[in-house]
Short mmCIF file of C-alpha atoms in Angstrom, two decimals:
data_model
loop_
_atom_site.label_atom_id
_atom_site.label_comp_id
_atom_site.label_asym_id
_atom_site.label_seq_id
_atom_site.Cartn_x
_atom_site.Cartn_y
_atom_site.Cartn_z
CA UNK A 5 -1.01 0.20 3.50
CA UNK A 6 -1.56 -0.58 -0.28
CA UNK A 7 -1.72 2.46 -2.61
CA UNK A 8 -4.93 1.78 -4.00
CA UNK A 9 -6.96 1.43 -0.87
CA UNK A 10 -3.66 0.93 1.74
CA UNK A 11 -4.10 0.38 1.07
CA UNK A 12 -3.26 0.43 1.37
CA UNK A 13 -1.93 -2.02 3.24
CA UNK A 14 -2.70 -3.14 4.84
CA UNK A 15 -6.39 -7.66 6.55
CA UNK A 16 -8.02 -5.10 3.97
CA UNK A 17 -12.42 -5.16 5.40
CA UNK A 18 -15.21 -3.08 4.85
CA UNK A 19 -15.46 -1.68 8.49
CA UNK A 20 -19.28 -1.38 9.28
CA UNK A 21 -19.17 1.77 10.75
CA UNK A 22 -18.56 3.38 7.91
CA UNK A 23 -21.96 3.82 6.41
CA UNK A 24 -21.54 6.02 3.84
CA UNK A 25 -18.80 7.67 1.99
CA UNK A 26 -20.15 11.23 1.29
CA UNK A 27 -19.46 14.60 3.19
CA UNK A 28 -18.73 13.20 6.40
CA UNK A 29 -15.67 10.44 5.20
CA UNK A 30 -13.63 12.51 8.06
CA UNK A 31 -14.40 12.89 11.47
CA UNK A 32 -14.67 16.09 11.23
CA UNK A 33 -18.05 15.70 10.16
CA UNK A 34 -18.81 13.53 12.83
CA UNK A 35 -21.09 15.11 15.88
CA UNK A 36 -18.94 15.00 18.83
CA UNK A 37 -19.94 18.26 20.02
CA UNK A 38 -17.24 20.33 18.44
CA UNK A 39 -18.14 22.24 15.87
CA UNK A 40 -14.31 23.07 14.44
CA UNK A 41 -13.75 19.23 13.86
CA UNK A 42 -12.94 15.60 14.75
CA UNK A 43 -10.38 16.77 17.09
CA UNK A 44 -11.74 17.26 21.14
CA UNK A 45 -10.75 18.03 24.80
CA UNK A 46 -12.33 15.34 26.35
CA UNK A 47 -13.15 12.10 26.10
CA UNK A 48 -15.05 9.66 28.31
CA UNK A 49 -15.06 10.55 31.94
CA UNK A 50 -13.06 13.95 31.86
CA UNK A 51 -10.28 12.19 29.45
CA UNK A 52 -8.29 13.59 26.79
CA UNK A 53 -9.63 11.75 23.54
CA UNK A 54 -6.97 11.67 21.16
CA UNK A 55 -8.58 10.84 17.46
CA UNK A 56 -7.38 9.19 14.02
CA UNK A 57 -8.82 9.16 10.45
CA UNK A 58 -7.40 6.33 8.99
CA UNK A 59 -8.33 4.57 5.45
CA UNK A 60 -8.47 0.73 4.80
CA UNK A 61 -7.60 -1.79 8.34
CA UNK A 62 -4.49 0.05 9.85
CA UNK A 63 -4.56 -2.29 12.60
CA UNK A 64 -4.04 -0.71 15.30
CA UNK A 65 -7.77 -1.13 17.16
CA UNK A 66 -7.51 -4.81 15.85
CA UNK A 67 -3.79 -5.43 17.40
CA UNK A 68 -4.78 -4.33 20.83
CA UNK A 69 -2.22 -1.09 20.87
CA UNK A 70 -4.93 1.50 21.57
CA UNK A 71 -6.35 -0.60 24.33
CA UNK A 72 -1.74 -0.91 25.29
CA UNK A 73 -1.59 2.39 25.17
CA UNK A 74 -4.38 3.43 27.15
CA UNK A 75 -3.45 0.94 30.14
CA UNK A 76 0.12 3.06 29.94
CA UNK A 77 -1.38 6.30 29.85
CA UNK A 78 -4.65 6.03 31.79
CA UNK A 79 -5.95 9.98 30.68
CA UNK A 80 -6.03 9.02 27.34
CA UNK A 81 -9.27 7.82 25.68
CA UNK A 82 -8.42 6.64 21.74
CA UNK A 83 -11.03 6.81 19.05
CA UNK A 84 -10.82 6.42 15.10
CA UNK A 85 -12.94 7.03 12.63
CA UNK A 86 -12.02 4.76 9.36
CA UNK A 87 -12.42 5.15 5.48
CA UNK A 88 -12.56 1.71 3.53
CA UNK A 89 -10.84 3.05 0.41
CA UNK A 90 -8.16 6.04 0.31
CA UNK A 91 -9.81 6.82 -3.07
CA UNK A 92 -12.73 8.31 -1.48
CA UNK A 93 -10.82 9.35 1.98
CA UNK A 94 -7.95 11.35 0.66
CA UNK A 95 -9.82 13.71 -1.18
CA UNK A 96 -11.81 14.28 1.88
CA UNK A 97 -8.37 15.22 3.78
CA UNK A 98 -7.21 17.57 1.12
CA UNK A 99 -10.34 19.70 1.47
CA UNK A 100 -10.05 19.79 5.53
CA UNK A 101 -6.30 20.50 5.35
CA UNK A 102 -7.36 23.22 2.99
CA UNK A 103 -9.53 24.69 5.13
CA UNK A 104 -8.06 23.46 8.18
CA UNK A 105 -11.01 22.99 9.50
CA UNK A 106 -12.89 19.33 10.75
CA UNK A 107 -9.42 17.53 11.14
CA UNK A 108 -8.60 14.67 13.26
CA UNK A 109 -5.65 14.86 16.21
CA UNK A 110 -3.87 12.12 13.67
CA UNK A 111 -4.43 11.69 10.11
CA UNK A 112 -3.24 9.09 8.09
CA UNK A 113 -1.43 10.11 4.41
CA UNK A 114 -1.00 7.03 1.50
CA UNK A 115 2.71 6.59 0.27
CA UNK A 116 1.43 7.73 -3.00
CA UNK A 117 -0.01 11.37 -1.29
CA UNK A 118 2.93 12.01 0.21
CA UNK A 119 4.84 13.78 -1.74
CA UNK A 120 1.56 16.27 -2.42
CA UNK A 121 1.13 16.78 1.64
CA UNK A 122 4.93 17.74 1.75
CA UNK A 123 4.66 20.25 -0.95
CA UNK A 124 1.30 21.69 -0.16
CA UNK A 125 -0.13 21.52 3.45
CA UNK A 126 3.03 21.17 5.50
CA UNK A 127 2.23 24.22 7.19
CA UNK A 128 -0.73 22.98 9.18
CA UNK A 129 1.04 19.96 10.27
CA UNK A 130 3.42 19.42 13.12
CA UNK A 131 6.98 19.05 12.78
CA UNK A 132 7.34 15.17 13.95
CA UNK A 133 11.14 14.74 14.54
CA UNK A 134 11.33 15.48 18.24
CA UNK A 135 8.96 12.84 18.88
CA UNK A 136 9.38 10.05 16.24
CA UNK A 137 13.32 8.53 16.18
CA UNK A 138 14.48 9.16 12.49
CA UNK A 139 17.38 6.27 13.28
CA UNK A 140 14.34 3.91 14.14
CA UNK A 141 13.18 4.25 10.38
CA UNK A 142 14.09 3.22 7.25
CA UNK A 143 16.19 6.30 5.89
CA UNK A 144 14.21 6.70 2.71
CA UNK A 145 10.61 6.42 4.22
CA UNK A 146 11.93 9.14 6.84
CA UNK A 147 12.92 11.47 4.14
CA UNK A 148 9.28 10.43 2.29
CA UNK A 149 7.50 12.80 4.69
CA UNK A 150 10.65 15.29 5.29
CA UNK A 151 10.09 18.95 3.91
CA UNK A 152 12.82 20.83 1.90
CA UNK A 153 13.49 22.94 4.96
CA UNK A 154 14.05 20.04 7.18
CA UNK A 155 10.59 19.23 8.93
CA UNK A 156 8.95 15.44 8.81
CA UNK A 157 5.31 16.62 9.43
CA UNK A 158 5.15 12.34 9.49
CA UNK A 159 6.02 9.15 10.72
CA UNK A 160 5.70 6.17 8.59
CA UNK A 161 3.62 3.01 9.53
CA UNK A 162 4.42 -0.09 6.84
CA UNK A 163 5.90 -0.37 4.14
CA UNK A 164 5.31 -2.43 0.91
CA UNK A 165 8.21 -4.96 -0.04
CA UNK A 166 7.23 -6.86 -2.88
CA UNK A 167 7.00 -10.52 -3.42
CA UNK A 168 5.05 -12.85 -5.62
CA UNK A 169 2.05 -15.15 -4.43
CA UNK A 170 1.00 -17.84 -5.87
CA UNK A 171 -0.91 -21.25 -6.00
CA UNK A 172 1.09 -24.22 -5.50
CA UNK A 173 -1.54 -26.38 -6.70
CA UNK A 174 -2.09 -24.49 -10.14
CA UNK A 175 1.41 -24.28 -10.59
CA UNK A 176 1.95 -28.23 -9.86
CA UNK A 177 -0.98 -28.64 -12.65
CA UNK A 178 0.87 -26.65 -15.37
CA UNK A 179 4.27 -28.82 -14.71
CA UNK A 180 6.07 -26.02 -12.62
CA UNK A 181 7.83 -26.15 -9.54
CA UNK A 182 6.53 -25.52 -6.31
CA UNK A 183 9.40 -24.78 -3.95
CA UNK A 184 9.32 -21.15 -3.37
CA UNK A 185 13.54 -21.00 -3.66
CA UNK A 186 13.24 -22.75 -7.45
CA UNK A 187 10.42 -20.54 -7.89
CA UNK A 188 12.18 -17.20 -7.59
CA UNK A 189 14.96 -18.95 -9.55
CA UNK A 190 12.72 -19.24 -12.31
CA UNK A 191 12.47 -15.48 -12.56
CA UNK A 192 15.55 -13.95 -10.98
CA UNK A 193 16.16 -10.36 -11.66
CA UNK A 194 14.21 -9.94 -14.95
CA UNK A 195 10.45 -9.73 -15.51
CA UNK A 196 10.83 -10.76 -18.93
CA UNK A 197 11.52 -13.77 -17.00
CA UNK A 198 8.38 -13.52 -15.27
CA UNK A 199 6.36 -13.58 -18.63
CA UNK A 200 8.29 -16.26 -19.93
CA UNK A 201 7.57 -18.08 -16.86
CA UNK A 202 3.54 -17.37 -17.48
CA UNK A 203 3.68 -18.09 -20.79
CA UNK A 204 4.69 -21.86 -19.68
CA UNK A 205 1.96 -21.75 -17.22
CA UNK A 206 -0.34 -20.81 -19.71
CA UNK A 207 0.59 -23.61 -22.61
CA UNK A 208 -0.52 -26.30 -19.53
CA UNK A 209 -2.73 -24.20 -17.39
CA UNK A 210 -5.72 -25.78 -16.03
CA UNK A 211 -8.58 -24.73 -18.01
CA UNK A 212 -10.21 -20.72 -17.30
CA UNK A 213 -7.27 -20.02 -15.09
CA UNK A 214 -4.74 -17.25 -16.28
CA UNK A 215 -1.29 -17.05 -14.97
CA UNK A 216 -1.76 -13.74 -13.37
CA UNK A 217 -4.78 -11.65 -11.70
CA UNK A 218 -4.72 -8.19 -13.53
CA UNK A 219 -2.68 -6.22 -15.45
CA UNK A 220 -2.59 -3.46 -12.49
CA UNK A 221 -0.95 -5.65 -10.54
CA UNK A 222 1.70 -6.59 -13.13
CA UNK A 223 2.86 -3.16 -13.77
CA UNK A 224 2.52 -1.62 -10.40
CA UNK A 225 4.90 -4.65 -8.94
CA UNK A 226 7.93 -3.78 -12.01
CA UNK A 227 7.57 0.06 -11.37
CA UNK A 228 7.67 -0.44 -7.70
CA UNK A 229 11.35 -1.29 -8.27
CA UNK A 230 12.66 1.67 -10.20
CA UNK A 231 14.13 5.17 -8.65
CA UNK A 232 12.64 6.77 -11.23
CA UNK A 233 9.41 6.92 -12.69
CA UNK A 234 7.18 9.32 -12.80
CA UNK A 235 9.02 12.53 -11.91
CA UNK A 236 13.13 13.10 -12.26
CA UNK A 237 14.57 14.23 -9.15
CA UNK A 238 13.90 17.93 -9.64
CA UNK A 239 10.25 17.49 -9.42
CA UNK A 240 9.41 17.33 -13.52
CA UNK A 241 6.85 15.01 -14.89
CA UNK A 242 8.59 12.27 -17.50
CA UNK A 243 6.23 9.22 -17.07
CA UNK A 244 5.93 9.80 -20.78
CA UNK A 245 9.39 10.34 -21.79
CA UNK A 246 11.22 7.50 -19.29
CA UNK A 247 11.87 4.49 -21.02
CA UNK A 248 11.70 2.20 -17.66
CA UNK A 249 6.99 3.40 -17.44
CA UNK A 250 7.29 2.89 -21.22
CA UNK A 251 8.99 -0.64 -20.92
CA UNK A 252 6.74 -1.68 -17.58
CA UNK A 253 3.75 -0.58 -19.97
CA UNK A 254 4.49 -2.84 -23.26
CA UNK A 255 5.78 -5.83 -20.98
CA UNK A 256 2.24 -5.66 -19.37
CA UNK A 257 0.38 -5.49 -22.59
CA UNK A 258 2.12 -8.00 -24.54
CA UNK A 259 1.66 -10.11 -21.50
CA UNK A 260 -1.88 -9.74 -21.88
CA UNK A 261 -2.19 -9.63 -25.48
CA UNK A 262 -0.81 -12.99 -24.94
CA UNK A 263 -3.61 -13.86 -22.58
CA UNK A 264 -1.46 -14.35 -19.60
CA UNK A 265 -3.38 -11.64 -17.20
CA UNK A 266 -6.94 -11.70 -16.16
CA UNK A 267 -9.44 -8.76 -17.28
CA UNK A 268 -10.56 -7.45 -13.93
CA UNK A 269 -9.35 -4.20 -12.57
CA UNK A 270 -7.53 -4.99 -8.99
CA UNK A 271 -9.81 -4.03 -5.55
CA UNK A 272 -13.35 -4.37 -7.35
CA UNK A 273 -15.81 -6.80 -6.66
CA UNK A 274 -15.38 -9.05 -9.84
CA UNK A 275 -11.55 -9.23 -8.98
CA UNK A 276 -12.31 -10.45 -5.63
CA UNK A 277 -14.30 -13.21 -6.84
CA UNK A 278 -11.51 -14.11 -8.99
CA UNK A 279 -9.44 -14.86 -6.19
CA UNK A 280 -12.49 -16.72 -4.06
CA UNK A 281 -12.72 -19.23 -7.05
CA UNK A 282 -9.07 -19.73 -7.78
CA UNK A 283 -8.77 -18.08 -11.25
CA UNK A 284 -5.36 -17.40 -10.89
CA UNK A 285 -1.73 -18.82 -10.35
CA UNK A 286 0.07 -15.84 -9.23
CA UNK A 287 0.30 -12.16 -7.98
CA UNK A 288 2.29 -9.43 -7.39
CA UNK A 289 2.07 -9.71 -3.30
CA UNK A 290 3.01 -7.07 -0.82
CA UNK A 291 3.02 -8.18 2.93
CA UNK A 292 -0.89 -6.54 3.36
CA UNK A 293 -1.93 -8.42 -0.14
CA UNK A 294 -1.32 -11.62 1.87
CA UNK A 295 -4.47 -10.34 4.09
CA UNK A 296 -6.56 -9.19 1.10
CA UNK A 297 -5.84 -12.89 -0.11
CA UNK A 298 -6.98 -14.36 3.20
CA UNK A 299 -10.39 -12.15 3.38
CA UNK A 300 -11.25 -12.63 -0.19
CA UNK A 301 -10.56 -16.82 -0.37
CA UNK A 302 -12.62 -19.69 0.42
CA UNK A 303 -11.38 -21.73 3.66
CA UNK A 304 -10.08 -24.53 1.40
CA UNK A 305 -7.59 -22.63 -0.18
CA UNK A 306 -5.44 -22.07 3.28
CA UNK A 307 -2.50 -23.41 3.02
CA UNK A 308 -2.44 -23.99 -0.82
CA UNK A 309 -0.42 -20.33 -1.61
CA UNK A 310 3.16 -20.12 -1.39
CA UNK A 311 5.04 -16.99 -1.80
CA UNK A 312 8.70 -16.32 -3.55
CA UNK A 313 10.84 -13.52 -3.98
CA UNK A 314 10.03 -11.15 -7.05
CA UNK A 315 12.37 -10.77 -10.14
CA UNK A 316 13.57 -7.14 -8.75
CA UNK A 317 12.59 -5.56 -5.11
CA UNK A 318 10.20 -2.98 -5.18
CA UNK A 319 8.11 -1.05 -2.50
CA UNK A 320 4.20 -0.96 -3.10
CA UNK A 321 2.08 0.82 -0.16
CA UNK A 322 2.59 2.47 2.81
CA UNK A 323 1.39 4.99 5.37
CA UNK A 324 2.18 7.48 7.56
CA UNK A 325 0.45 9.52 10.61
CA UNK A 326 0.77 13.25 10.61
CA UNK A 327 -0.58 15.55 13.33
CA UNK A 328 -2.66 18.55 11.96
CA UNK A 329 -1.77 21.83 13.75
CA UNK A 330 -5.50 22.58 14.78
CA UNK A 331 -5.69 19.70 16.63
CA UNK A 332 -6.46 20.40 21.13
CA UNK A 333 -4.26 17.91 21.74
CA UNK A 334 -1.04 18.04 19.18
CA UNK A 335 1.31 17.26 22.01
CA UNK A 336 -0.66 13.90 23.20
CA UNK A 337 -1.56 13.12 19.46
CA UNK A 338 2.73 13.17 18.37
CA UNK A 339 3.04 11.16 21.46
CA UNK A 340 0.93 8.94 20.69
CA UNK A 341 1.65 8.84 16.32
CA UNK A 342 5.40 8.01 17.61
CA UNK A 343 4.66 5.27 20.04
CA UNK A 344 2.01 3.45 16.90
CA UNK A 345 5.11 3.76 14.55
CA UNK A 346 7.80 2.57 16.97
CA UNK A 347 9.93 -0.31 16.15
CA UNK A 348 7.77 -2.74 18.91
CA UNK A 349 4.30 -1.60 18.74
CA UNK A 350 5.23 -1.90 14.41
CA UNK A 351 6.69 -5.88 14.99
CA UNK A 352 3.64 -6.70 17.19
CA UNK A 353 1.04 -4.96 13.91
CA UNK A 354 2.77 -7.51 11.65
CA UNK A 355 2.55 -10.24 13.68
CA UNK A 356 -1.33 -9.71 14.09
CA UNK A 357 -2.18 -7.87 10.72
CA UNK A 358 0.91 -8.10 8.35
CA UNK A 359 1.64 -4.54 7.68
CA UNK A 360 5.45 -4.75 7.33
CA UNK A 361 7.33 -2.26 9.73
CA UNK A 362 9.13 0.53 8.26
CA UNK A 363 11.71 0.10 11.08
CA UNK A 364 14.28 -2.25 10.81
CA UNK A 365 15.09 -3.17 14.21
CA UNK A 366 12.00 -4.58 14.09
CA UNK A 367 13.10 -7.11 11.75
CA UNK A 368 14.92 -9.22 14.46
CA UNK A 369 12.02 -9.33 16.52
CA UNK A 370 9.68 -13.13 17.26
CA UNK A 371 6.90 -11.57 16.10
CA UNK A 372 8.25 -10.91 12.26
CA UNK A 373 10.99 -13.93 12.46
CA UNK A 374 8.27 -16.33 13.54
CA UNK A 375 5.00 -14.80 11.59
CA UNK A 376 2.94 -16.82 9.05
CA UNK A 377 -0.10 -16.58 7.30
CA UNK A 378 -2.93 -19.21 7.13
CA UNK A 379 -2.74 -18.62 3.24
CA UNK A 380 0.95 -20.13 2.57
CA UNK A 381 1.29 -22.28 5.52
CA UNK A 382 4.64 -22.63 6.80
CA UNK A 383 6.32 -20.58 4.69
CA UNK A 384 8.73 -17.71 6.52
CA UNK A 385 6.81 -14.76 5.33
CA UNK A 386 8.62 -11.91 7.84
CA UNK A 387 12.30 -13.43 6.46
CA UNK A 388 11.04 -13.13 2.85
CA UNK A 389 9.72 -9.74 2.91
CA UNK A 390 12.81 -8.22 5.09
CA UNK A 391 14.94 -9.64 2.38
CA UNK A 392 13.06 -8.18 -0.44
CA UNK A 393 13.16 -4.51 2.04
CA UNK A 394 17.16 -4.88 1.77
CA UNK A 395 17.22 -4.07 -1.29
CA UNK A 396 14.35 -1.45 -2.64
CA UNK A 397 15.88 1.47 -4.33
CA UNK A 398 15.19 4.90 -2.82
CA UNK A 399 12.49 6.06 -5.13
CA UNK A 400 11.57 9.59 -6.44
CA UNK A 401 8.01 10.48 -5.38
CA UNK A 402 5.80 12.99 -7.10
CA UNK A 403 2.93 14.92 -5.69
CA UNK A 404 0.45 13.09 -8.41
CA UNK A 405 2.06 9.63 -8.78
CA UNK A 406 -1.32 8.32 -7.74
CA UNK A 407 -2.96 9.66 -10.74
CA UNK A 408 -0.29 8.59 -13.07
CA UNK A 409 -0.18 5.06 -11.77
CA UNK A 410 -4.14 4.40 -11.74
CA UNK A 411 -3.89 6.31 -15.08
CA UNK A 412 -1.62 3.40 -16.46
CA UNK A 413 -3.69 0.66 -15.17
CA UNK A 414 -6.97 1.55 -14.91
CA UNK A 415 -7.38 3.60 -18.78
CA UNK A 416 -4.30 1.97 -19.90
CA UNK A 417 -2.88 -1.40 -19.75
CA UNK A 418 -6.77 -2.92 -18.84
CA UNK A 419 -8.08 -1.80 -21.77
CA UNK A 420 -5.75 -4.42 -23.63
CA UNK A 421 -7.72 -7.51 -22.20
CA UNK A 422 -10.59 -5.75 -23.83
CA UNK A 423 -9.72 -5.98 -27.40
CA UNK A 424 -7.78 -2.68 -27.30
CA UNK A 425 -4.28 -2.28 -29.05
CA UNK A 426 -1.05 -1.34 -26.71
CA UNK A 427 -0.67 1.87 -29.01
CA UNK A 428 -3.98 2.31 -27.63
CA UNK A 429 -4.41 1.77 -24.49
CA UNK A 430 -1.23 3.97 -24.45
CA UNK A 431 -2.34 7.07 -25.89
CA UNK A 432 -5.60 6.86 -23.77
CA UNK A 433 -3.90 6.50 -20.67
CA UNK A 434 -1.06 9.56 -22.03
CA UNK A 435 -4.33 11.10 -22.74
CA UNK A 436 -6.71 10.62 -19.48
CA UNK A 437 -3.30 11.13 -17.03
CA UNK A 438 -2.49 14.51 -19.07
CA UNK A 439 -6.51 15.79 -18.58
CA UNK A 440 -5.91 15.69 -14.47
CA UNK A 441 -2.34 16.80 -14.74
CA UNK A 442 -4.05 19.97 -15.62
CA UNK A 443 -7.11 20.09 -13.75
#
C-alpha cells in the first residue's frame, strides 16, 4: 500500500461504506454489540467473526481470499471495516492502541508507521513469528515490524518497488523513444539523468503537458532508494543535516523551477484530473500506482502507458497486519493475518489488484510472471517490478518519517511551482517538519 493513502498501495477507490471519516474511522466505533470494540465472539450463525481495519483497497475482499478462506475454515465469518486514506485512519489507530480499547482482531499499519508501532505500542500486539514464516519474507520487511527484543508484532502485505510510468504517445510527440528497455537507458542509475531526460521532453512537449505529475512524486521516488534518510541508524533525526534529503530536495526544485513538474499536490482531486486528461508524460510508479492510474484515466488511454525501470531502485508503500492483544479471537486472527500474507494468497492479490508481494517465492509464480495491466498493455509488469525488488537497499525507518516526507512535499518542494524560491520552500518545510517534531 502507498504511503500516502497505501496507500498505500495499493486499485486505490473510495469504498462507499465508508461514510464519514470522524470518530468512528475504526471499527471500534462500529455497533456490533460489543461495547470494548470492533473485535467479537461471534459472527453470523454462532461463527467466530474475525475483523480487519484496513486503509485504502487492500484487496483482499476484492481477490476472493476471505470468501478462500472461509470455504477452508467453515467457523470463520470475515468482516472489514475500511478507511479510504491512512491520513485520517492512522491517527484513529494510535488513539485505540493507546487506550486499547475499540480495536479490530487485525489492524493494518503503513510502511511509513511502522517504525512508531514498534517503538510505542508493541506491547498490546501479538508476537507474530510463530505464525507468519520469517524465510517466506523479504528479510528487511521482516525486520520492519521486528522489536529490539526480538518480537514481529507484524506481517507484511506488499511492498513498493519503484518504476517509472509513462505515456508512450506523449513521449513519441516530444521525439523520445518509446521502448521501455531504451527508455530506462535513457536514465540509468542517475536522476540527474531523469531531469535531463524531462528537460528534452519539455523543449518538444505537446502543448500544457509537463514532463512529470508533481513534485511529491519526484522526490518521494529518489529518496525511496537511499538507506538513509531521515534518521541514522541509532534512531537520530538528520533529514536536515544528510546531504542525500538535501540533494533529492534541490533536484526536485530546480526541476520545477524549470517547469518540468506539474503544480498539483499527489492524491487530491485536481491531481487526479491531471491524469484523466493526459497532462503528463511520466511518473514515479509503484506496482499499486499502476491501479490509481487505471481508476483515475479515461478508457482511451488503456494501453497507451508503458512502464521502465527507474534510474535507482527504491521501495515506496507497504503494509502490514498486526493482531492487537485485546482482540477474542488473537489465535484465529494470527491464523488468519499469516495465511493473507503468505507467499500464494500474496501472488494471487497481485494478479487481481497489483499489490506486489513482499515474499519472494512468490515471484516465480503465473500469477506475477504472467500479470498485466490494461494501462501498459503487454508490457511484463510482475518481471519489471521483481527486478527493481532485487535490488532496494535495506532502509532505516524512523517513527515520524511520514511527517518528514509529507513535510518535504507538501510545505516544501510544491511551493516552488507556486512562485516560491528553493531556499524557501526549504526553510518552510525545515520549519513546518520541526513544529510536529515537537508537538
Amino acid at each position: 500500500m502507498r504511503a500516502r493513502t497505501r496507500t498505500a498501495r495499493r486499485r486505490v477507490v473510495v469504498l462507499a461504506a465508508v461514510a464519514s471519516l470522524g470518530a468512528g474511522l475504526l471499527a471500534g466505533c462500529a455497533d456490533d454489540g460489543n461495547d470494548e470494540g470492533g473485535s467479537s465472539s461471534e459472527g453470523g450463525g454462532g461463527k467466530t467473526k474475525i475483523t480487519l481495519g484496513l486503509f485504502g483497497t487492500a484487496g483482499f475482499e476484492e481477490s476472493g481470499l476471505y470468501k478462500e478462506y472461509e470455504k477452508l475454515h467453515p467457523d470463520i465469518d470475515i468482516q472489514q471495516t475500511v478507511v479510504e486514506r491512512n491520513e485520517n485512519y492512522y491517527p484513529a489507530l494510535i488513539n485505540h492502541l493507546t487506550t486499547n480499547s475499540g480495536l479490530q482482531d487485525i489492524q493494518m499499519v503503513e510502511v511509513g508507521n511502522i517504525a512508531e508501532i514498534v517503538e510505542t505500542q508493541s506491547d498490546k500486539l501479538l508476537d507474530l513469528s510463530k505464525y507468519g514464516k520469517k524465510s517466506d519474507y523479504l528479510e528487511w520487511k521482516w525486520q520492519q515490524a521486528t522489536t529490539k527484543d526480538g518480537q514481529t508484532i507484524g506481517v507484511g502485505t506488499d511492498i513498493g518497488p519503484m518504476a517509472i510510468c509513462y505515456r508512450t504517445d506523449l513521449f513519441k510527440a516530444a521525439g523520445l523513444p518509446t521502448d521501455r528497455e531504451e527508455v530506462g537507458k535513457l536514465w540509468a542509475g542517475s536522476w540527474d539523468k531523469f531531469v535531463d531526460v524531462g528537460k528534452q521532453y519539455q523543449d518538444k512537449a505537446p502543448k500544457g503537458t509537463t514532463f512529470l505529475d508533481s513534485p511529491g512524486g519526484l522526490i518521494q521516488a529518489i529518496l525511496s532508494g537511499e538507506k538513509d534518510r531521515f534518521y541514522d541508524s541509532s534512531g537520530k533525526v538528520i533529514y536536515k543535516t544528510n546531504p542525500a534529503v538535501k540533494d533529492a530536495f534541490d533536484l526536485t526544485a530546480q526541476a520545477a523551477e524549470d517547469g518540468l513538474i506539474g503544480n498539483q499536490t499527489q492524491f487530491q482531486p485536481a491531481w487526479d484530473t491531471t491524469i484523466a486528461n493526459s497532462k503528463f508524460a511520466a511518473m514515479s510508479c509503484p506496482p499499486w500506482m499502476l491501479g490509481y492510474i487505471k481508476g483515475k484515466s479515461k478508457p482511451e488511454s488503456a494501453g497507451k502507458w508503458e512502464i521502465a525501470q527507474a534510474p535507482k531502485s527504491g521501495n515506496w508503500g507497504g503494509s502490514f497486519l498486526t493482531v492487537p492483544k485485546s482482540g477474542k479471537n488473537t489465535e484465529e486472527a494470527a491464523k488468519l493475518a499469516a495465511w493473507l500474507t503468505a507467499p500464494e494468497q500474496q501472488a494471487k492479490l497481485f494478479g487481481v489488484q497489483g499489490s506486489f508481494p513482499s515474499t519472494p517465492a512468490a515471484y516465480d509464480s503465473t500469477e506475477v510472471k504472467s500479470a498485466k495491466n490494461d494501462m501498459t498493455g503487454d508490457a511484463p509488469i510482475g518481471t519489471i517490478f521483481a527486478q527493481a525488488a532485487e535490488n532496494i537497499p535495506v532502509q532505516t525507518i524512523g517513527p515520524k518519517d511520514q511527517i518528514i516526507q509529507q513535510g518535504l512535499t507538501d510545505n516544501g518542494v510544491i511551493l516552488v511551482t507556486q512562485g516560491k524560491s528553493p531556499e524557501e520552500a526549504w526553510n518552510n518545510a525545515v520549519k513546518t517538519i520541526d513544529n510536529n517534531l515537537d508537538q
